[in-house]
PDB file of C-alpha atoms in Angstrom:
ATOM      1  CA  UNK E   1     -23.959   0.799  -9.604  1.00  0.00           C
ATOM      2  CA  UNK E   2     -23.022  -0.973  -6.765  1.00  0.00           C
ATOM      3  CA  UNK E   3     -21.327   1.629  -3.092  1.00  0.00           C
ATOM      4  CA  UNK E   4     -18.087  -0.455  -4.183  1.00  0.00           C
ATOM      5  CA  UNK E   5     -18.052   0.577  -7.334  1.00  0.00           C
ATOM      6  CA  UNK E   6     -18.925   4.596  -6.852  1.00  0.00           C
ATOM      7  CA  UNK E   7     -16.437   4.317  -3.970  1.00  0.00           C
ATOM      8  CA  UNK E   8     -13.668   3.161  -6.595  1.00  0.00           C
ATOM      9  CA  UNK E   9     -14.687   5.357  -9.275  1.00  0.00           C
ATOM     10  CA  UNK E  10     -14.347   8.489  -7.035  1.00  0.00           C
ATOM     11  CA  UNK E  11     -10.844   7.721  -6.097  1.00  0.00           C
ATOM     12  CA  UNK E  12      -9.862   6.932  -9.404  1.00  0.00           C
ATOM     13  CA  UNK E  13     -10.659  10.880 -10.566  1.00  0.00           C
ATOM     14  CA  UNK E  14      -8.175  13.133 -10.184  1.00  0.00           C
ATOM     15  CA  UNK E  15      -9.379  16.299  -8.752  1.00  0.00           C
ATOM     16  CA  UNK E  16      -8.281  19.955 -10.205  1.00  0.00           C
ATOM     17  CA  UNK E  17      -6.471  20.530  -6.711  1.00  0.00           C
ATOM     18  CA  UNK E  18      -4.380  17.338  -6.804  1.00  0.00           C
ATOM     19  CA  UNK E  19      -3.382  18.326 -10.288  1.00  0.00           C
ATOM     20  CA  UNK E  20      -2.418  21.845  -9.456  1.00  0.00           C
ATOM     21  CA  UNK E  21      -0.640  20.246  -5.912  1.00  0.00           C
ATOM     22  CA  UNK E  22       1.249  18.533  -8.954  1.00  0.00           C
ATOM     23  CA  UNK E  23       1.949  21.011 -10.864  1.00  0.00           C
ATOM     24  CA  UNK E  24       2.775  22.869  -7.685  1.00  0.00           C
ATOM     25  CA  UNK E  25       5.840  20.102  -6.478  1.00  0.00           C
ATOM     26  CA  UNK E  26       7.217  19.084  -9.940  1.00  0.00           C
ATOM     27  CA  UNK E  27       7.737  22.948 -11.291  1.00  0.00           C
ATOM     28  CA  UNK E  28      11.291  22.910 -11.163  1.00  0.00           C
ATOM     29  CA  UNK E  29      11.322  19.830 -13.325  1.00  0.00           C
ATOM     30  CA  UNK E  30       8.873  21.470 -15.736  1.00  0.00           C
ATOM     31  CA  UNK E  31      11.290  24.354 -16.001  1.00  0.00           C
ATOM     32  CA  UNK E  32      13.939  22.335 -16.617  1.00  0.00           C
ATOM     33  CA  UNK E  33      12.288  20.432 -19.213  1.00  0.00           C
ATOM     34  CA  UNK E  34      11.092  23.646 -20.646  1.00  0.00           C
ATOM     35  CA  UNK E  35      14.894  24.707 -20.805  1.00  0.00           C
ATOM     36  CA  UNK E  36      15.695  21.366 -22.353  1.00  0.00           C
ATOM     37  CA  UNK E  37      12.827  22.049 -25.298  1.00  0.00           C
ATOM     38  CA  UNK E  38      13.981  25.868 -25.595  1.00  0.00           C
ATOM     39  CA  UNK E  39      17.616  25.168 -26.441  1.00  0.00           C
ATOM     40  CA  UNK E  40      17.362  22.038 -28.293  1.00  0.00           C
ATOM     41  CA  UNK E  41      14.905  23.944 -30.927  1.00  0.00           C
ATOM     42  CA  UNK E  42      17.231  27.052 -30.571  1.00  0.00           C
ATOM     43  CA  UNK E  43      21.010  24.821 -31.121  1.00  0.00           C
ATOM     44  CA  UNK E  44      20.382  21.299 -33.359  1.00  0.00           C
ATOM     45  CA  UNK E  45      23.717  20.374 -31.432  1.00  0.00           C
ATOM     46  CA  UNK E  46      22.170  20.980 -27.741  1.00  0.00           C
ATOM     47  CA  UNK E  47      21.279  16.862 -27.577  1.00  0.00           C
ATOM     48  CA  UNK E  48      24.278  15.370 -29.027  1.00  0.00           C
ATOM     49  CA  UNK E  49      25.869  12.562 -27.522  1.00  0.00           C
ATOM     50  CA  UNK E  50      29.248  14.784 -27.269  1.00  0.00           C
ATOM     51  CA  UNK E  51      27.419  17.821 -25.804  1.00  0.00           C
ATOM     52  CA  UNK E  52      26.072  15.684 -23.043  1.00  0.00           C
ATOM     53  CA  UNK E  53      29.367  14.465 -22.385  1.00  0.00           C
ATOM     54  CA  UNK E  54      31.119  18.092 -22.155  1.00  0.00           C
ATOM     55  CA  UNK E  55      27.876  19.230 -19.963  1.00  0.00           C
ATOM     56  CA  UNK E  56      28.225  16.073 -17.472  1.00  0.00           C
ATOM     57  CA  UNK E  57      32.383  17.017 -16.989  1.00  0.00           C
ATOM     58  CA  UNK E  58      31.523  20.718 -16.590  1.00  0.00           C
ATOM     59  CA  UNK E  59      28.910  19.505 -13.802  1.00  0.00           C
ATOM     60  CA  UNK E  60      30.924  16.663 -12.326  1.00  0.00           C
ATOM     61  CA  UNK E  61      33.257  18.790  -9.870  1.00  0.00           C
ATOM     62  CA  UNK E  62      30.157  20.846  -8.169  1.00  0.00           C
ATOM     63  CA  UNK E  63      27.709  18.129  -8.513  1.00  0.00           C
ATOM     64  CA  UNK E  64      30.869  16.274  -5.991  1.00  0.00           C
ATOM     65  CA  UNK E  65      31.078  19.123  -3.822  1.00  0.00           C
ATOM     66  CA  UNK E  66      26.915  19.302  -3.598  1.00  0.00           C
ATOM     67  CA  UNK E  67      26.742  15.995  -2.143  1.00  0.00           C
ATOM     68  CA  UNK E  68      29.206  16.057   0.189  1.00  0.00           C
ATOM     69  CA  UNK E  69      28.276  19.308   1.892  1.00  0.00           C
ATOM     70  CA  UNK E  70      24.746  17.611   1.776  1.00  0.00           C
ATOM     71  CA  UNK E  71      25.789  15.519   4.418  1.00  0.00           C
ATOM     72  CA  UNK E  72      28.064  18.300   6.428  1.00  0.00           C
ATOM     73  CA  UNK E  73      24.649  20.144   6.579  1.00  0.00           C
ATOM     74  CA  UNK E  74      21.919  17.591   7.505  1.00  0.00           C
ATOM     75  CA  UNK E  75      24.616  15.748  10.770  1.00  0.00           C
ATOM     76  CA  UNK E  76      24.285  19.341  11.911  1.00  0.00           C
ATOM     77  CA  UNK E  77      27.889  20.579  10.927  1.00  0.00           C
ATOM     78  CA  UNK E  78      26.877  23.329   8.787  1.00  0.00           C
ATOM     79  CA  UNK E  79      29.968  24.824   7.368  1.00  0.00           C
ATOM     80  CA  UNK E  80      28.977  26.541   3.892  1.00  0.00           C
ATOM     81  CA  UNK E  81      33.072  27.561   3.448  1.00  0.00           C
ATOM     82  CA  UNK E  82      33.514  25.097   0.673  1.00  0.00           C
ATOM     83  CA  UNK E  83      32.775  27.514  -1.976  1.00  0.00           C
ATOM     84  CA  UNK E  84      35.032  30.504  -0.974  1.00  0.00           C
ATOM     85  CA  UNK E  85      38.249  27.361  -1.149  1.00  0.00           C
ATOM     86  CA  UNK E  86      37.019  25.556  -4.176  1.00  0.00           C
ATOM     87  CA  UNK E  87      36.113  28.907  -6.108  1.00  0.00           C
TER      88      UNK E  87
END
């Protein structure tokens, strides 16, 4: 085996600390798709087409709000007041 090619397959391995640096950044997705797995075994109606569609409604008016106090608070304007009016 050639430097070139023990060079290129030590990069391609995946060491245990990049995994667990991983693990480590996506563990609110894993949650979530924990959640998902949790309540679609626990309800057979969880991943309907019409429960999505109620879910996405119930989500639409603070998912709105999210955004635009995501910009208030990165120009610097940070007025967290939004909540106290809305709800």
């Amino acid at each position: 085996m050639s430097q070139a090619e023990a060079t290129v397959s030590n990069r391609s391995r995946i060491s245990g600390a990049e995994i667990q640096q991983l693990l480590l950044r996506a563990r609110a997705f894993i949650a979530l798709f924990v959640l998902v797995i949790i309540f679609s075994i626990l309800s057979p109606t969880f991943l309907t087409p019409a429960n999505i569609v109620i879910m996405s409604k119930h989500v639409a008016i603070n998912a709105i709000l999210g955004i635009g106090m995501t910009f208030v608070i990165l120009t610097g304007g940070i007025d967290l007041s939004v909540g106290s009016i809305v709800g």
